[in-house]
Structures are given as structure tokens and as C-alpha cells.
Coordinates of C-alpha atoms in Angstrom, one line a residue:
X78 CA 0.0 0.0 0.0
X79 CA 1.2 3.4 -1.0
X80 CA 2.8 5.1 2.0
X81 CA 2.3 8.4 0.3
X82 CA -1.5 8.1 0.5
X83 CA -3.2 10.6 2.9
X84 CA -5.0 8.9 5.8
X85 CA -7.6 10.7 7.9
X86 CA -7.2 9.8 11.7
X87 CA -8.5 6.6 12.2
X88 CA -9.0 3.3 11.5
X89 CA -8.8 0.6 9.7
X90 CA -9.0 -0.2 6.4
X91 CA -10.6 -0.3 3.2
X92 CA -9.0 -1.7 0.2
X93 CA -10.1 -0.5 -3.2
X94 CA -8.7 -3.3 -5.3
X95 CA -8.2 -6.6 -3.7
X96 CA -6.5 -9.6 -4.9
X97 CA -5.2 -11.8 -2.3
X98 CA -6.6 -14.4 -0.3
X99 CA -8.8 -13.4 2.4
X100 CA -8.7 -14.9 5.8
X101 CA -10.2 -15.1 9.1
X102 CA -9.5 -17.0 12.2
X103 CA -10.5 -17.7 15.6
X104 CA -9.8 -20.0 18.4
X105 CA -10.6 -22.4 21.1
X106 CA -9.9 -21.1 24.5
X107 CA -6.3 -21.6 25.5
X108 CA -5.6 -23.2 22.1
X109 CA -3.2 -22.1 19.3
X110 CA -3.5 -23.3 15.8
X111 CA -2.5 -22.8 12.2
X112 CA -5.4 -21.6 10.0
X113 CA -5.9 -22.8 6.5
X114 CA -8.0 -21.2 3.8
X115 CA -8.4 -22.7 0.4
X116 CA -8.9 -20.1 -2.4
X117 CA -11.3 -20.7 -5.2
X118 CA -11.8 -18.9 -8.5
X119 CA -14.6 -16.4 -8.9
X120 CA -16.1 -15.7 -12.3
X121 CA -14.3 -12.6 -13.7
X122 CA -16.6 -9.7 -13.9
X123 CA -14.9 -7.3 -16.3
X124 CA -11.6 -6.6 -17.9
X125 CA -9.8 -3.3 -17.3
X126 CA -7.0 -1.4 -18.9
X127 CA -3.5 -1.2 -17.4
X128 CA -3.9 2.5 -16.6
X129 CA -7.1 1.8 -14.7
X130 CA -5.4 -1.0 -12.9
X131 CA -2.5 1.2 -11.9
X132 CA -4.9 4.0 -10.8
X133 CA -6.7 1.5 -8.6
X134 CA -3.4 0.3 -7.0
X135 CA -2.5 3.9 -6.2
X136 CA -5.9 4.5 -4.8
X137 CA -5.9 1.5 -2.5
X138 CA -2.5 2.0 -1.1
X139 CA -3.7 3.0 2.4
X140 CA -2.5 2.1 5.8
X141 CA 0.5 -0.3 6.1
X142 CA 1.5 -2.6 8.8
X143 CA 3.1 -2.1 12.2
X144 CA 3.0 -4.1 15.3
X145 CA 4.5 -6.0 18.1
X146 CA 6.8 -9.0 18.2
X147 CA 5.1 -10.8 21.1
X148 CA 4.0 -14.4 20.8
X149 CA 1.9 -16.6 23.0
X150 CA 2.9 -19.9 24.5
X151 CA -0.3 -21.8 23.9
X152 CA -0.4 -25.3 22.4
X153 CA -1.8 -26.3 19.0
X154 CA -5.5 -27.2 19.2
X155 CA -6.5 -27.5 15.6
X156 CA -6.9 -25.9 12.3
X157 CA -9.4 -23.2 11.4
X158 CA -10.3 -22.9 7.8
X159 CA -12.7 -20.8 5.8
X160 CA -14.0 -21.4 2.3
X161 CA -12.2 -18.7 0.3
X162 CA -13.3 -17.8 -3.2
X163 CA -11.8 -15.6 -5.8
X164 CA -8.8 -15.4 -8.1
X165 CA -5.7 -13.4 -8.8
X166 CA -6.3 -12.0 -12.3
X167 CA -5.6 -8.2 -12.6
X168 CA -7.0 -7.9 -16.1
X169 CA -10.4 -9.1 -15.0
X170 CA -10.3 -7.4 -11.6
X171 CA -10.3 -10.6 -9.7
X172 CA -10.2 -10.6 -5.9
X173 CA -10.1 -13.1 -3.0
X174 CA -12.8 -13.1 -0.4
X175 CA -14.0 -15.4 2.3
X176 CA -17.1 -15.8 4.5
X177 CA -17.1 -14.9 8.2
X178 CA -19.9 -15.6 10.7
X179 CA -20.5 -12.9 13.2
X180 CA -23.0 -12.2 16.0
X181 CA -25.6 -14.3 17.8
X182 CA -27.5 -15.6 15.9
X183 CA -24.6 -15.9 13.5
X184 CA -24.8 -14.0 10.2
X185 CA -22.6 -14.6 7.2
X186 CA -20.6 -11.9 5.6
X187 CA -18.3 -11.8 2.6
X188 CA -15.1 -9.9 3.2
X189 CA -11.9 -9.4 1.1
X190 CA -8.4 -9.4 2.4
X191 CA -6.1 -6.4 3.0
X192 CA -2.7 -7.3 4.3
X193 CA -1.9 -3.6 4.6
X194 CA -4.6 -2.7 7.1
X195 CA -5.4 -4.0 10.6
X196 CA -9.1 -4.1 11.2
X197 CA -11.9 -6.4 10.1
X198 CA -14.9 -4.3 9.3
X199 CA -18.3 -5.1 7.7
X200 CA -21.1 -2.8 6.4
X201 CA -23.7 -2.1 9.1
X202 CA -27.3 -1.0 9.2
X203 CA -28.0 1.8 8.3
X204 CA -25.3 2.4 5.7
X205 CA -24.9 5.3 3.3
X206 CA -23.4 4.5 0.0
X207 CA -23.2 0.7 0.5
X208 CA -24.0 -1.3 -2.6
X209 CA -27.0 -3.6 -2.5
X210 CA -25.9 -6.1 -5.1
X211 CA -22.7 -7.6 -6.3
X212 CA -21.3 -8.7 -9.7
X213 CA -19.7 -11.6 -7.9
X214 CA -23.1 -13.3 -7.6
X215 CA -23.0 -13.1 -3.8
X216 CA -25.8 -12.0 -1.4
X217 CA -24.7 -8.8 0.4
X218 CA -25.7 -8.3 4.0
X219 CA -25.7 -5.6 6.7
X220 CA -24.7 -6.2 10.3
X221 CA -26.9 -4.8 13.0
X222 CA -25.5 -4.9 16.6
X223 CA -29.1 -4.5 17.9
X224 CA -30.0 -7.9 16.4
X225 CA -27.1 -9.8 18.1
X226 CA -27.5 -10.8 21.8
X227 CA -23.7 -10.9 22.2
X228 CA -22.8 -7.6 20.5
X229 CA -21.6 -4.5 22.5
X230 CA -20.4 -1.2 21.2
X231 CA -16.9 -0.1 22.1
X232 CA -16.9 3.3 23.9
X233 CA -14.3 6.0 24.2
X234 CA -13.6 4.9 27.8
X235 CA -12.7 1.3 26.8
X236 CA -9.0 0.5 26.9
X237 CA -9.2 -1.0 23.4
X238 CA -10.4 2.4 22.1
X239 CA -7.7 4.3 23.9
X240 CA -5.1 1.9 22.3
X241 CA -6.6 2.3 18.9
X242 CA -6.5 6.1 19.2
X243 CA -2.8 5.9 20.0
X244 CA -2.3 3.7 16.9
X245 CA -4.3 6.1 14.7
X246 CA -7.1 3.6 14.2
X247 CA -9.8 5.3 16.1
X248 CA -11.0 8.8 17.0
X249 CA -12.9 10.3 20.0
X250 CA -13.1 14.0 20.1
X251 CA -12.2 15.9 23.3
X252 CA -15.8 16.8 23.7
X253 CA -17.0 13.2 23.4
X254 CA -18.6 11.6 26.4
X255 CA -16.7 8.6 27.7
X256 CA -19.8 6.6 26.8
X257 CA -19.6 7.8 23.2
X258 CA -18.9 5.1 20.6
X259 CA -15.3 4.6 19.5
X260 CA -15.3 5.8 15.9
X261 CA -13.0 5.4 12.8
X262 CA -12.7 7.0 9.4
X263 CA -10.3 6.4 6.5
X264 CA -9.9 8.6 3.4
X265 CA -8.2 7.4 0.2
X266 CA -6.4 9.4 -2.4
X267 CA -9.2 9.0 -4.9
X268 CA -11.9 10.1 -2.4
X269 CA -13.0 6.6 -1.5
X270 CA -13.6 6.2 2.2
X271 CA -15.3 4.2 5.0
X272 CA -16.3 5.2 8.5
X273 CA -18.2 3.8 11.4
X274 CA -17.6 2.6 14.9
X275 CA -16.2 -0.5 16.8
X276 CA -18.2 -3.3 18.2
X277 CA -17.3 -6.5 20.1
X278 CA -19.0 -9.8 19.2
X279 CA -18.5 -13.4 18.4
X280 CA -16.6 -14.8 15.4
X281 CA -17.6 -18.4 14.6
X282 CA -15.4 -21.0 12.9
X283 CA -14.8 -24.7 12.6
X284 CA -11.5 -26.3 13.9
X285 CA -10.2 -29.3 12.2
X286 CA -7.6 -31.5 13.9
X287 CA -5.0 -33.8 12.4
X288 CA -7.5 -36.7 12.9
X289 CA -9.9 -35.0 10.4
X290 CA -12.3 -34.3 13.3
X291 CA -14.1 -30.9 13.4
X292 CA -15.5 -28.9 16.2
X293 CA -17.5 -25.7 16.3
X294 CA -15.7 -22.9 18.1
X295 CA -15.9 -19.1 18.5
X296 CA -13.9 -16.2 19.9
X297 CA -14.9 -12.7 20.9
X298 CA -13.2 -10.1 18.7
X299 CA -13.4 -6.3 18.1
X300 CA -14.3 -5.3 14.6
X301 CA -15.5 -2.3 12.7
X302 CA -19.2 -1.5 11.9
X303 CA -19.1 0.7 8.8
X304 CA -22.2 2.9 8.2
X305 CA -20.8 4.9 5.4
X306 CA -18.7 4.2 2.3
X307 CA -17.8 6.3 -0.8
X308 CA -15.9 6.0 -4.0
X309 CA -15.0 2.6 -5.4
X310 CA -16.4 1.0 -2.3
X311 CA -19.9 1.9 -3.5
X312 CA -19.5 0.1 -6.9
X313 CA -21.4 -3.2 -7.3
X314 CA -19.3 -5.0 -9.9
X315 CA -17.0 -6.6 -7.2
X316 CA -18.8 -5.6 -4.1
X317 CA -18.4 -7.5 -0.8
X318 CA -19.6 -6.9 2.7
X319 CA -16.3 -5.5 4.1
X320 CA -12.6 -5.9 4.5
X321 CA -10.5 -8.3 6.5
X322 CA -7.4 -6.5 7.7
X323 CA -4.3 -8.7 8.1
X324 CA -1.8 -6.2 9.8
X325 CA 0.1 -6.3 13.0
X326 CA -1.6 -3.6 15.1
X327 CA -3.5 -4.6 18.2
X328 CA -6.9 -4.5 16.5
X329 CA -6.0 -6.9 13.7
X330 CA -7.6 -10.3 14.1
X331 CA -4.2 -12.1 14.1
X332 CA -3.1 -9.8 17.0
X333 CA -6.3 -10.3 18.9
X334 CA -6.2 -14.1 18.6
X335 CA -2.5 -14.2 19.5
X336 CA -3.0 -12.1 22.6
X337 CA -5.8 -14.5 23.6
X338 CA -3.4 -17.4 23.2
X339 CA -5.4 -19.0 20.5
X340 CA -3.3 -18.2 17.4
X341 CA 0.4 -18.0 16.6
X342 CA 2.0 -14.7 15.6
X343 CA 2.8 -16.0 12.1
X344 CA 0.9 -16.4 8.9
X345 CA 1.6 -17.7 5.5
X346 CA 0.1 -17.7 2.0
X347 CA 0.7 -19.5 -1.3
X348 CA -1.2 -17.9 -4.2
X349 CA -1.7 -19.6 -7.5
X350 CA -0.9 -17.4 -10.5
X351 CA -2.8 -19.3 -13.1
X352 CA -6.1 -18.2 -14.5
X353 CA -7.8 -20.9 -12.5
X354 CA -6.9 -19.1 -9.3
X355 CA -6.7 -20.6 -5.9
X356 CA -4.1 -21.0 -3.2
X357 CA -3.7 -21.4 0.6
X358 CA -3.6 -18.9 3.4
X359 CA -2.8 -20.0 7.0
X360 CA -2.4 -18.7 10.5
X361 CA 0.8 -20.6 11.1
X362 CA 4.1 -21.3 9.4
X363 CA 4.2 -23.2 6.2
X364 CA 7.2 -25.5 6.3
X365 CA 8.9 -26.3 3.1
X366 CA 12.6 -27.0 2.2
X367 CA 14.3 -24.1 0.6
X368 CA 12.5 -21.3 2.3
X369 CA 14.8 -18.3 2.8
X370 CA 14.3 -15.5 5.3
X371 CA 15.1 -11.8 5.4
X372 CA 14.5 -9.6 8.5
X373 CA 11.7 -7.1 8.6
X374 CA 13.0 -3.5 8.9
X375 CA 12.3 -2.4 12.5
X376 CA 10.2 0.6 13.5
X377 CA 8.3 0.8 10.1
X378 CA 4.6 0.9 9.6
X379 CA 4.9 -1.3 6.6
X380 CA 6.2 -4.8 5.8
X381 CA 9.5 -3.3 4.9
X382 CA 12.5 -5.5 3.8
X383 CA 16.0 -4.5 2.7
X384 CA 16.3 -5.0 -1.1
X385 CA 20.0 -4.8 -1.9
X386 CA 20.2 -5.4 -5.7
X387 CA 18.4 -6.7 -8.8
X388 CA 20.0 -9.1 -11.3
X389 CA 18.7 -9.9 -14.8
X390 CA 20.0 -13.1 -16.3
X391 CA 22.5 -13.3 -13.5
X392 CA 24.0 -9.9 -14.2
X393 CA 23.6 -7.2 -11.5
X394 CA 21.6 -4.2 -12.8
X395 CA 23.6 -0.9 -12.4
X396 CA 21.4 0.7 -9.7
X397 CA 23.0 2.6 -6.8
X398 CA 22.3 0.6 -3.7
X399 CA 21.3 3.8 -1.8
X400 CA 18.2 3.8 -4.0
X401 CA 16.8 0.9 -1.9
X402 CA 17.8 2.2 1.6
X403 CA 14.9 2.4 4.0
X404 CA 13.9 5.8 5.2
X405 CA 10.7 7.9 5.5
X406 CA 10.6 8.3 1.8
X407 CA 12.4 5.1 0.5
X408 CA 12.4 1.4 1.0
X409 CA 10.9 -1.8 -0.3
X410 CA 7.4 -3.0 0.9
X411 CA 5.9 -6.4 0.6
X412 CA 2.2 -5.8 0.0
X413 CA -0.1 -8.7 -1.0
X414 CA -3.0 -6.2 -1.4
X415 CA -1.3 -4.4 -4.4
X416 CA -1.9 -5.9 -7.8
X417 CA 1.2 -4.9 -9.7
X418 CA 4.8 -4.0 -8.6
X419 CA 6.1 -0.5 -8.3
X420 CA 9.9 0.1 -8.6
X421 CA 11.6 3.2 -7.2
X422 CA 11.9 6.0 -9.8
X423 CA 15.7 5.8 -10.0
X424 CA 15.7 2.0 -10.3
X425 CA 13.0 1.6 -13.0
X426 CA 14.8 2.7 -16.2
X427 CA 18.0 0.7 -15.5
X428 CA 15.8 -2.4 -14.8
X429 CA 13.7 -2.1 -18.0
X430 CA 16.8 -1.4 -20.0
X431 CA 18.4 -4.6 -18.7
X432 CA 15.3 -6.6 -19.6
X433 CA 15.3 -5.1 -23.2
X434 CA 19.0 -5.8 -23.6
X435 CA 18.5 -9.4 -22.7
X436 CA 15.6 -10.2 -25.0
X437 CA 15.8 -12.9 -27.7
X438 CA 15.7 -11.9 -31.3
X439 CA 12.1 -13.2 -31.6
X440 CA 10.8 -10.3 -29.4
X441 CA 9.8 -7.0 -30.8
X442 CA 10.0 -4.1 -28.2
X443 CA 7.6 -1.2 -28.3
X444 CA 6.2 1.5 -26.0
X445 CA 2.4 2.0 -25.9
X446 CA 0.7 4.6 -23.7
X447 CA 4.0 5.2 -21.9
X448 CA 4.3 1.5 -20.9
X449 CA 7.0 -0.8 -22.1
X450 CA 5.5 -3.7 -24.1
X451 CA 6.7 -6.6 -26.2
X452 CA 5.4 -8.7 -29.0
X453 CA 6.5 -12.3 -29.6
X454 CA 5.1 -15.6 -30.9
X455 CA 7.7 -17.6 -28.8
X456 CA 7.3 -19.0 -25.3
X457 CA 7.6 -16.3 -22.7
X458 CA 10.2 -18.3 -20.7
X459 CA 12.3 -18.7 -23.8
X460 CA 12.0 -15.1 -24.9
X461 CA 12.5 -13.2 -21.7
X462 CA 15.2 -13.2 -19.0
X463 CA 15.0 -14.4 -15.4
X464 CA 15.2 -11.8 -12.6
X465 CA 16.6 -12.2 -9.1
X466 CA 15.9 -9.9 -6.2
X467 CA 18.7 -10.0 -3.5
X468 CA 17.8 -9.1 0.1
X469 CA 19.7 -8.7 3.3
X470 CA 20.9 -11.9 4.9
X471 CA 21.7 -13.6 1.5
X472 CA 18.0 -14.2 0.7
X473 CA 17.3 -14.2 -3.0
X474 CA 13.9 -14.3 -4.8
X475 CA 13.9 -15.9 -8.2
X476 CA 11.4 -14.5 -10.6
X477 CA 10.1 -15.9 -13.9
X478 CA 9.1 -13.6 -16.8
X479 CA 5.4 -13.9 -15.8
X480 CA 6.4 -12.5 -12.4
X481 CA 7.1 -9.1 -14.1
X482 CA 5.1 -9.2 -17.3
X483 CA 1.4 -9.0 -18.0
X484 CA -0.2 -10.6 -21.1
X485 CA -2.2 -7.8 -22.7
X486 CA -3.6 -9.5 -25.7
X487 CA -2.7 -11.1 -29.0
X488 CA -2.4 -10.3 -32.7
X489 CA -2.7 -13.4 -35.0
X490 CA -0.1 -15.8 -33.5
X491 CA 1.8 -13.0 -31.6
X492 CA 1.3 -12.4 -27.9
X493 CA 1.5 -8.9 -26.5
X494 CA 3.3 -8.6 -23.1
X495 CA 3.7 -5.5 -21.1
X496 CA 5.7 -4.7 -18.0
X497 CA 3.7 -5.5 -14.9
X498 CA 6.3 -3.5 -12.9
X499 CA 5.6 0.2 -13.0
X500 CA 7.7 3.3 -12.3
X501 CA 6.9 4.9 -8.9
X502 CA 7.2 8.3 -10.6
X503 CA 9.2 10.7 -8.5
X504 CA 9.2 8.3 -5.5
X505 CA 11.8 6.2 -3.8
X506 CA 9.4 3.5 -2.6
X507 CA 9.4 0.0 -4.2
X508 CA 6.3 -2.1 -3.7
X509 CA 6.2 -5.8 -4.4
X510 CA 2.6 -6.7 -5.1
X511 CA 0.7 -9.8 -6.2
X512 CA 2.4 -10.2 -9.5
X513 CA 5.6 -10.9 -7.6
X514 CA 4.1 -12.8 -4.7
X515 CA 2.1 -15.4 -6.7
X516 CA 3.4 -19.0 -7.2
X517 CA 5.4 -18.7 -4.0
X518 CA 5.1 -19.7 -0.4
X519 CA 5.4 -16.6 1.8
X520 CA 5.8 -16.8 5.5
X521 CA 5.2 -13.7 7.7
X522 CA 6.9 -14.6 10.9
X523 CA 5.8 -11.6 13.0
X524 CA 7.1 -13.1 16.3
X525 CA 10.6 -13.2 14.9
X526 CA 10.2 -10.1 12.6
X527 CA 11.1 -11.8 9.4
X528 CA 9.6 -12.8 6.0
X529 CA 10.5 -16.0 4.1
X530 CA 9.6 -17.4 0.7
X531 CA 10.3 -20.1 -1.8
X532 CA 8.9 -20.8 -5.3
X533 CA 6.1 -23.4 -5.1
X534 CA 3.3 -25.0 -7.0
X535 CA 0.4 -23.6 -4.9
X536 CA -2.0 -26.3 -6.1
X537 CA 0.0 -28.8 -4.0
X538 CA -0.4 -29.6 -0.3
X539 CA 1.6 -27.7 2.3
X540 CA 2.8 -28.6 5.8
X541 CA 1.9 -26.1 8.6
X542 CA 3.4 -25.7 12.0
X543 CA 3.3 -23.2 14.8
X544 CA 6.2 -21.4 16.5
X545 CA 5.5 -23.3 19.7
X546 CA 5.6 -27.0 18.8
X547 CA 6.7 -29.0 15.8
X548 CA 3.2 -30.1 14.9
X549 CA 2.4 -30.6 11.2
X550 CA -0.9 -30.6 9.5
X551 CA -1.1 -31.4 5.8
X552 CA -3.3 -28.9 3.9
X553 CA -4.7 -29.8 0.5
X554 CA -6.5 -27.7 -2.1
X555 CA -10.2 -27.5 -1.5
X556 CA -12.4 -28.8 -4.2
X557 CA -14.5 -26.0 -5.9
X558 CA -17.5 -28.1 -5.2
X559 CA -17.2 -27.1 -1.5
X560 CA -16.6 -30.6 0.0
X561 CA -16.2 -30.9 3.7
X562 CA -13.1 -29.1 5.0
X563 CA -12.0 -32.1 6.9
X564 CA -11.4 -34.0 3.7
X565 CA -8.4 -31.7 3.0
X566 CA -6.5 -32.1 6.2
X567 CA -4.4 -35.3 6.3
X568 CA -1.8 -36.6 8.7
X569 CA 1.5 -37.4 7.2
X570 CA 1.4 -41.1 8.3
X571 CA -1.8 -41.6 6.3
X572 CA -0.1 -40.2 3.2
X573 CA 2.9 -42.5 3.7
X574 CA 0.5 -45.5 4.0
X575 CA -1.2 -44.6 0.8
X576 CA 2.2 -44.4 -0.9
X577 CA 3.2 -47.8 0.4
X578 CA 0.0 -49.3 -0.9
X579 CA 0.6 -47.7 -4.3
X580 CA 4.1 -49.1 -4.6
X581 CA 2.7 -52.6 -3.6
X582 CA 0.1 -52.5 -6.3
X583 CA 2.7 -51.4 -8.9
X584 CA 4.9 -54.4 -7.9
X585 CA 2.0 -56.8 -8.4
X586 CA 1.2 -55.3 -11.8
X587 CA 4.8 -55.6 -13.0
X588 CA 5.4 -59.2 -12.0

């Protein structure tokens, strides 16, 4: 999210363009678990031009992340998973969203993810500007605290409100009564906004253990009740009921559950980059050989990492390393809520020049509407160079051509590719968005203040553990048909048994 975006005091977060996997979590008392969400593809609603896409990225670059490094010492109790739908496809304005059940009686809401904000909020009754229908073919709802027997409004005298005010996520005027509701408001650069007040209520979920047994559970959390939205949040083509913030501040769900001792202070995702969409998002640490880690830059309000250099086809691009130094106006941000990638102004031209210089003879280079594009009939992996990002601690990130290119169309047998990395004009901030993060496992180890990654086929299973005990749960891709979640969590011994049986059958067949 763009650190240069103006934020009105306040709150928590609205994302204008969403793409990543959405999550939610909750817990059994005293338990601690990894949380797995399986991402499914939504029907694309509309294609958009690259300029529109860039404008949307700029507009939704709101609050970034900050937070503590504390962790709880609870034991693993099970896995919480939510049926997540959506896809990563910037040219069709895809997004990831999940269903959360709030209140008593429980009511279901569709919310999209924003890793650069902290607060879960849903639209509430009454609501000014809230869409009443969605192009995603989902039923939109409004939350009403008066209809929930377990809901209570957070007041200005509550400690949680005082903490949120200090973090800039709430506002209570000096003239407000201590019994006044704790409010929030967020203004985006394009005029889009959301505002409302905080409530406390139940979040319901199912926990699945390694034995494929499920249990109904709940946790009390604080979330936003929005009664006004404007700008892109009012549009119905991709409308959902709210935003699920995934930041590190005290009001984020991950922080709330961690402080209650029911979730680890680590989360991971693996997002499929194919048109079919999908992926996995977990509260917990995905464990996979080859994951490399780099430290988070301390005292930053973003997920900042130290990018040291960029290589194209193994050759270091001539960019002064000071361009990537973290400061109030510079640095590299990992943001799964941004669609494209944005390279610091002084680094962009040397990077694009290195790409062009490394092209095969089958590629024709051209500039259209100020964006560097290419035309080729050959395979993208054969025609374009590989790229490597080098970070502090010797951690490197290997990128394929489709991690920096967007397919824009075709002419006869030729495919048109354009740079998916854009110049952050006049700015020193580099933002690594979904185009870079896809097809990789990413681990956000907040307890140890580090981020790790490795290239991975995100249609495959992953092993998940917590930072407390070496407990693994095998997560498999959920079937689009929506089969029982328990069917997708397997113990490793069961997998080994299946493999042994398979080998035995092969031996008989080949006698």
C-alpha cells in the first residue's frame, strides 16, 4: 500500500482493489493453531486497462503494517479454515474473499483481504453508499448490533479504544462523552472512504484436527461496523460486505487471537498465479525445504524489507544501492494487497533497459501509452530473461518472466506482453505486489520479525506448524464443489500409508 496516501485519523482499512486471499481465524480457549484457507476462483466480472489498474493500485495504497513482536505460548489445538473464493487476475479485476460468521445468531458476511490494514470491518445498518448487489453473484448483508445478543459497542472509555486512538485507528473528540462510541474513518487518495464505529462480538469457525475431526468454536473479537462508504467501495461489480485486515496492530484479528493465546504470531500464504486461481492462506508457518528468510526492517509501519540489488539473467543491474535504503521516503514494501509491482523511480529505467537488452531476437519491443511492451510468438520463458531480487541476509527471490510481465492481448499468433512492474514516478518506494508474490510460499513470521519465501506450486499440499511446537498438518487444495473441509487435512502417516499401498500395487502389476 502506498505510504504516500493521505490517511484521515483513524481506522482501519478499506481496500479499493483486492486480490489476495482473504482470511479469518478464531480460536478455542487456550488453544493455538495454524489456520488454512483454500482459495477458489470467482467468475471474472470485467476486464480493465492497465492504466485503470495502476490507478486502482494507487488509490488503495492506504495504511500499512506495524505491530509488536510478542507471541503466546499456547499449544496447538486444531486448524481453522474458511471457504475462500476468488482469483488473482488483474485484467479481470479478480479478488479473493471469504465468508465470516459474526454475531448471535450468527450471520454470514463476505469480506476481502487487505494485508496492509489492521481491522476487520463489515457494512452495518444503516449504511450510506453501501452497494445492495454484487457482480460476484453473492448476497450482500448488513450487520446490526441490535440484532445480536452478544454484541456490544466499544466506547471511548474502553482500553481497546484508547489503544486504537494511539495507533491512529480510532477517534474520539475531546468533547466526546466517555460513553460515546469509538469511531473510525479512512480517506483514500481518490476520495473513497469508509467510516463507522467499533463493536465487540463473536466470530464463529470450525476447527479441524489432524485426525480429520471438526468442532464448532468461537472467539470474541473487536471489529468495525461501517455505516458509510464512498468512491469505489460503492460500486457493485465486485462488491463484498467488508474488509478483513491482516496487519500487525493490536486491532488486527491475528493480533487479537494471538493475545488471547489462540493463534500464533505468524501467517503464510501461497497464491496460484494461473487463471484458475486458488491458493492457501494459513495462520501458522508453512514448512517447506528451501524457504529463505530476510529480516523485517524495524520501526516501520509497513512490511519493509531491505532489497540490496536486482539481477537480470544473473547480471547485476547498475542501480546505486542507496536507492533501496529504507527511510521515511524510501524502502521496499511487501504488499499482497497491491496488484502490480512499483519500482523506485531511479531504479526503474535501468531495470527495464536490462530486460530489453536481454531479449531474444524473436521479441519486438515497443512503447504503448507510456508503458514498455513486447510482441512475440515464442514461449515467454524462452524469450525473456529471469530476474533475481537480492535481500539482506543472503536471501534471494527468483522471478520468472510472468512475475514481471502481464499478457495484454494477441495479434494473430503473436502475444502482447507489457511490464507489470511500473515506475513509482518521483518516489523512492518499491512495492512488491501480487504479480511478484504469486506462485510462491510466503511466511510472515511476526514473532521473529522476518519474512520468508520459496517458489512453489500452490496447487499442492503444504505442511503447517506453529512457532510453539513441531506439529504438522497437511493442507490440500479445497475442491471447488465445496466438499467438507475435513477432507483436505491429512496426517503425514496416512499419506505414507497410501504411498506404500501404491508401490505394492505397482509391484504386483509388473510381475
